[in-house]
XYZ file of C-alpha atoms in Angstrom:
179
model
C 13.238 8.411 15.892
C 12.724 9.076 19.552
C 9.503 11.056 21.244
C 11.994 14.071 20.998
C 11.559 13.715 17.571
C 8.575 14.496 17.358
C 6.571 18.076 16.547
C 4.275 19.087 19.169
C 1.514 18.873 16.260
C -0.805 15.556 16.416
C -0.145 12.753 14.310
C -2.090 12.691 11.038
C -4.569 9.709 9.789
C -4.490 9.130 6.246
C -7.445 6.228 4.282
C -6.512 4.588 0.657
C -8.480 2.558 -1.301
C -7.879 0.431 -4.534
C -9.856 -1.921 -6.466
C -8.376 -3.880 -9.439
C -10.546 -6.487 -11.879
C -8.857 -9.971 -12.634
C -7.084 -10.656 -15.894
C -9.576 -12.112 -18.650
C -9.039 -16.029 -17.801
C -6.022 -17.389 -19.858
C -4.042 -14.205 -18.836
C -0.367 -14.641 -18.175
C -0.379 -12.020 -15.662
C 0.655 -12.801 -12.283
C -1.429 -11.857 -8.983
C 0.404 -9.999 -6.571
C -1.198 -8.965 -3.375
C 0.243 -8.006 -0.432
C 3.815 -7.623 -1.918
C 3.620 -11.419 -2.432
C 2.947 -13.598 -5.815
C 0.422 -16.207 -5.908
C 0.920 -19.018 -8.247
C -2.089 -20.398 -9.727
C -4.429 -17.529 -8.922
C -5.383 -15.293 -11.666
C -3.768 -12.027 -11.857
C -5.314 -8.448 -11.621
C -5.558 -5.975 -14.770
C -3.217 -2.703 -13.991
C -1.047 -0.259 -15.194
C 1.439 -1.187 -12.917
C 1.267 -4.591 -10.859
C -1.951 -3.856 -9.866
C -1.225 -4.848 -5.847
C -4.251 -3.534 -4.236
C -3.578 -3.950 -1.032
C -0.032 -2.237 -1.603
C -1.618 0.458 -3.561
C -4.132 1.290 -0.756
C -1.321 1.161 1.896
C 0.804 3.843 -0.515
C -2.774 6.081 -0.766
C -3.318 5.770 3.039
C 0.212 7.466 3.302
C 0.320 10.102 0.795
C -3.474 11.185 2.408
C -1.781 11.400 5.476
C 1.448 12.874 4.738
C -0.956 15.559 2.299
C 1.115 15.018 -0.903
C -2.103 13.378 -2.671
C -2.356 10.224 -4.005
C -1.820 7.435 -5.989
C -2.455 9.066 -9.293
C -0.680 12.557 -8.473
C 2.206 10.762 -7.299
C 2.659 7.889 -10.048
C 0.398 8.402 -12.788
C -0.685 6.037 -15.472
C 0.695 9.054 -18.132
C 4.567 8.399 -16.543
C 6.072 5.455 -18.347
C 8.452 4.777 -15.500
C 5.775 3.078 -13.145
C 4.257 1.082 -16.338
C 4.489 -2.803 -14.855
C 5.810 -1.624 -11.226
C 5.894 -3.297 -8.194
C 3.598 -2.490 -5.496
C 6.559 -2.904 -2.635
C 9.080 -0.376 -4.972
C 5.758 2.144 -5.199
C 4.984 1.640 -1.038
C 8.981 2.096 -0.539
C 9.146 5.153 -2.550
C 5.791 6.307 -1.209
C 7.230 5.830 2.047
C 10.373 7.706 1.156
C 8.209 10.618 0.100
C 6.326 11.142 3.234
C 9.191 11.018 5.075
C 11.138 13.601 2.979
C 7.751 15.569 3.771
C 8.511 15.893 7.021
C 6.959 12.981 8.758
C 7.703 9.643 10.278
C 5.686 7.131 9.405
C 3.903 5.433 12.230
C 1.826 2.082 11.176
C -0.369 0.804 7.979
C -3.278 -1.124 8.472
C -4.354 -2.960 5.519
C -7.522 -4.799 4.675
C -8.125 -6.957 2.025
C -11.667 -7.391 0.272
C -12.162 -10.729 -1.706
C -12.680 -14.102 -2.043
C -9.104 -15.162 -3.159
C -6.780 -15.526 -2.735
C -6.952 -16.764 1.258
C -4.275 -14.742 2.929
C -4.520 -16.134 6.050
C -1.756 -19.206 5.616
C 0.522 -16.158 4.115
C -0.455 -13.298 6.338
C 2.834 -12.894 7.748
C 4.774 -13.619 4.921
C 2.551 -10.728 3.858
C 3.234 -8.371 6.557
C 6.879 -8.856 6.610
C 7.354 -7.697 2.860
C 5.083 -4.716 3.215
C 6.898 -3.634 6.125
C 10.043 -3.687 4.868
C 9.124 -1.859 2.099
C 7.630 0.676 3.872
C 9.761 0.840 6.903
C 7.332 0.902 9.552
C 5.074 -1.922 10.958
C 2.345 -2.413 8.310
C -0.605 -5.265 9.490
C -2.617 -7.346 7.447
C -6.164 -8.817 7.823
C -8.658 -9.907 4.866
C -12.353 -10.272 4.461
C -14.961 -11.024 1.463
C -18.400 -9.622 1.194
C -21.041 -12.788 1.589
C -21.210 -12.649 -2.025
C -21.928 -9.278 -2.724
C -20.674 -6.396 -5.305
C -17.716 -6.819 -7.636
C -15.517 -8.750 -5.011
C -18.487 -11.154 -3.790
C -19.119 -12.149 -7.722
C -15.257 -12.853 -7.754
C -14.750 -9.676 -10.779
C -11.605 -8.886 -8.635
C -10.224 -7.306 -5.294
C -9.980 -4.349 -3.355
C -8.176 -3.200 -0.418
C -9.000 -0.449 2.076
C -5.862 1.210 4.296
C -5.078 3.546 7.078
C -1.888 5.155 7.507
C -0.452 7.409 11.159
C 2.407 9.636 10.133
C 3.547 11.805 12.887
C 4.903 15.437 12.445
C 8.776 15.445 12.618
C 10.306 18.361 14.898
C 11.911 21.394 12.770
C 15.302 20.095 14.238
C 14.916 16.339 13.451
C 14.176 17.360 9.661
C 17.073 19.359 8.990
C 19.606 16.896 10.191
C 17.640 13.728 8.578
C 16.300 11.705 11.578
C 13.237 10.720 11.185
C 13.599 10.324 6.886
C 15.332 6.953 6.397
């Protein structure tokens, strides 16, 4: 997509948040964060994969793009996204804003807890969230000194923003822009 691309209307700024409690210990689940797998860490309880930080990037995209969230988009009563991936629900979220009429600009992603440590994976990390979104998405982590659900080690959250910039009437209706 080039600047001509792009609508004279301002870019739009979308925020997503998820928060996901580990497995009970013994739980077979996997943890997947950050469109990555983590051996040995304890998974998180979800209907799908539970990927917080994946999640929050696909909620910071559908605020922006104004087609809801999450929920409204992939809800918990659809069978289909029952055990889902967090990079096939940020790639389809991705297609869906775009197919809204927008280009997606950047995610920023920031996740909340004391494990796993993504820094030795961060761009591992970045790297499979960006392809499956199709735009530069950048990660960074943090915990909370100890405090609320994450600082007692009950689970993870993520918090995301999202640019998506207006395509021009002419860029929509011959498909730049949407792949």
């Amino acid at each position: 997509m080039s600047l001509a691309d792009q609508s004279p209307t301002p870019p739009r700024v979308g925020i997503g948040v998820d928060v996901h409690r580990f497995a009970p210990p013994g739980s077979a689940r996997p943890l997947r964060l950050a469109g990555l797998e983590w051996p040995g860490e304890p998974g998180l309880e979800g209907h799908s994969d539970a990927d917080v930080a994946a999640h929050a990037c696909c909620d910071a995209l559908l605020s922006a793009g104004g087609l809801g969230d999450l929920g409204s988009q992939f809800g918990t009563a659809d069978p289909r996204w029952a055990g889902a991936g967090g990079v096939e629900l940020l790639a389809e979220t991705a297609r869906r804003v775009r197919a809204g009429g927008f280009a997606v600009g950047n995610v920023a992603v920031q996740v909340v807890g004391n494990r796993p440590r993504l820094g030795t994976r961060r761009a591992e990390a970045e790297a499979a969230l960006s392809a499956a979104c199709g735009a530069p998405v950048t990660v960074s982590a943090t915990t909370t000194d100890g405090l609320g659900l994450t600082g007692r080690g009950e689970g993870v959250a993520a918090l995301a923003t999202a640019l998506v910039v207006p395509l021009t009437a002419a860029a929509r209706a011959d498909g730049r822009g949407t792949r």
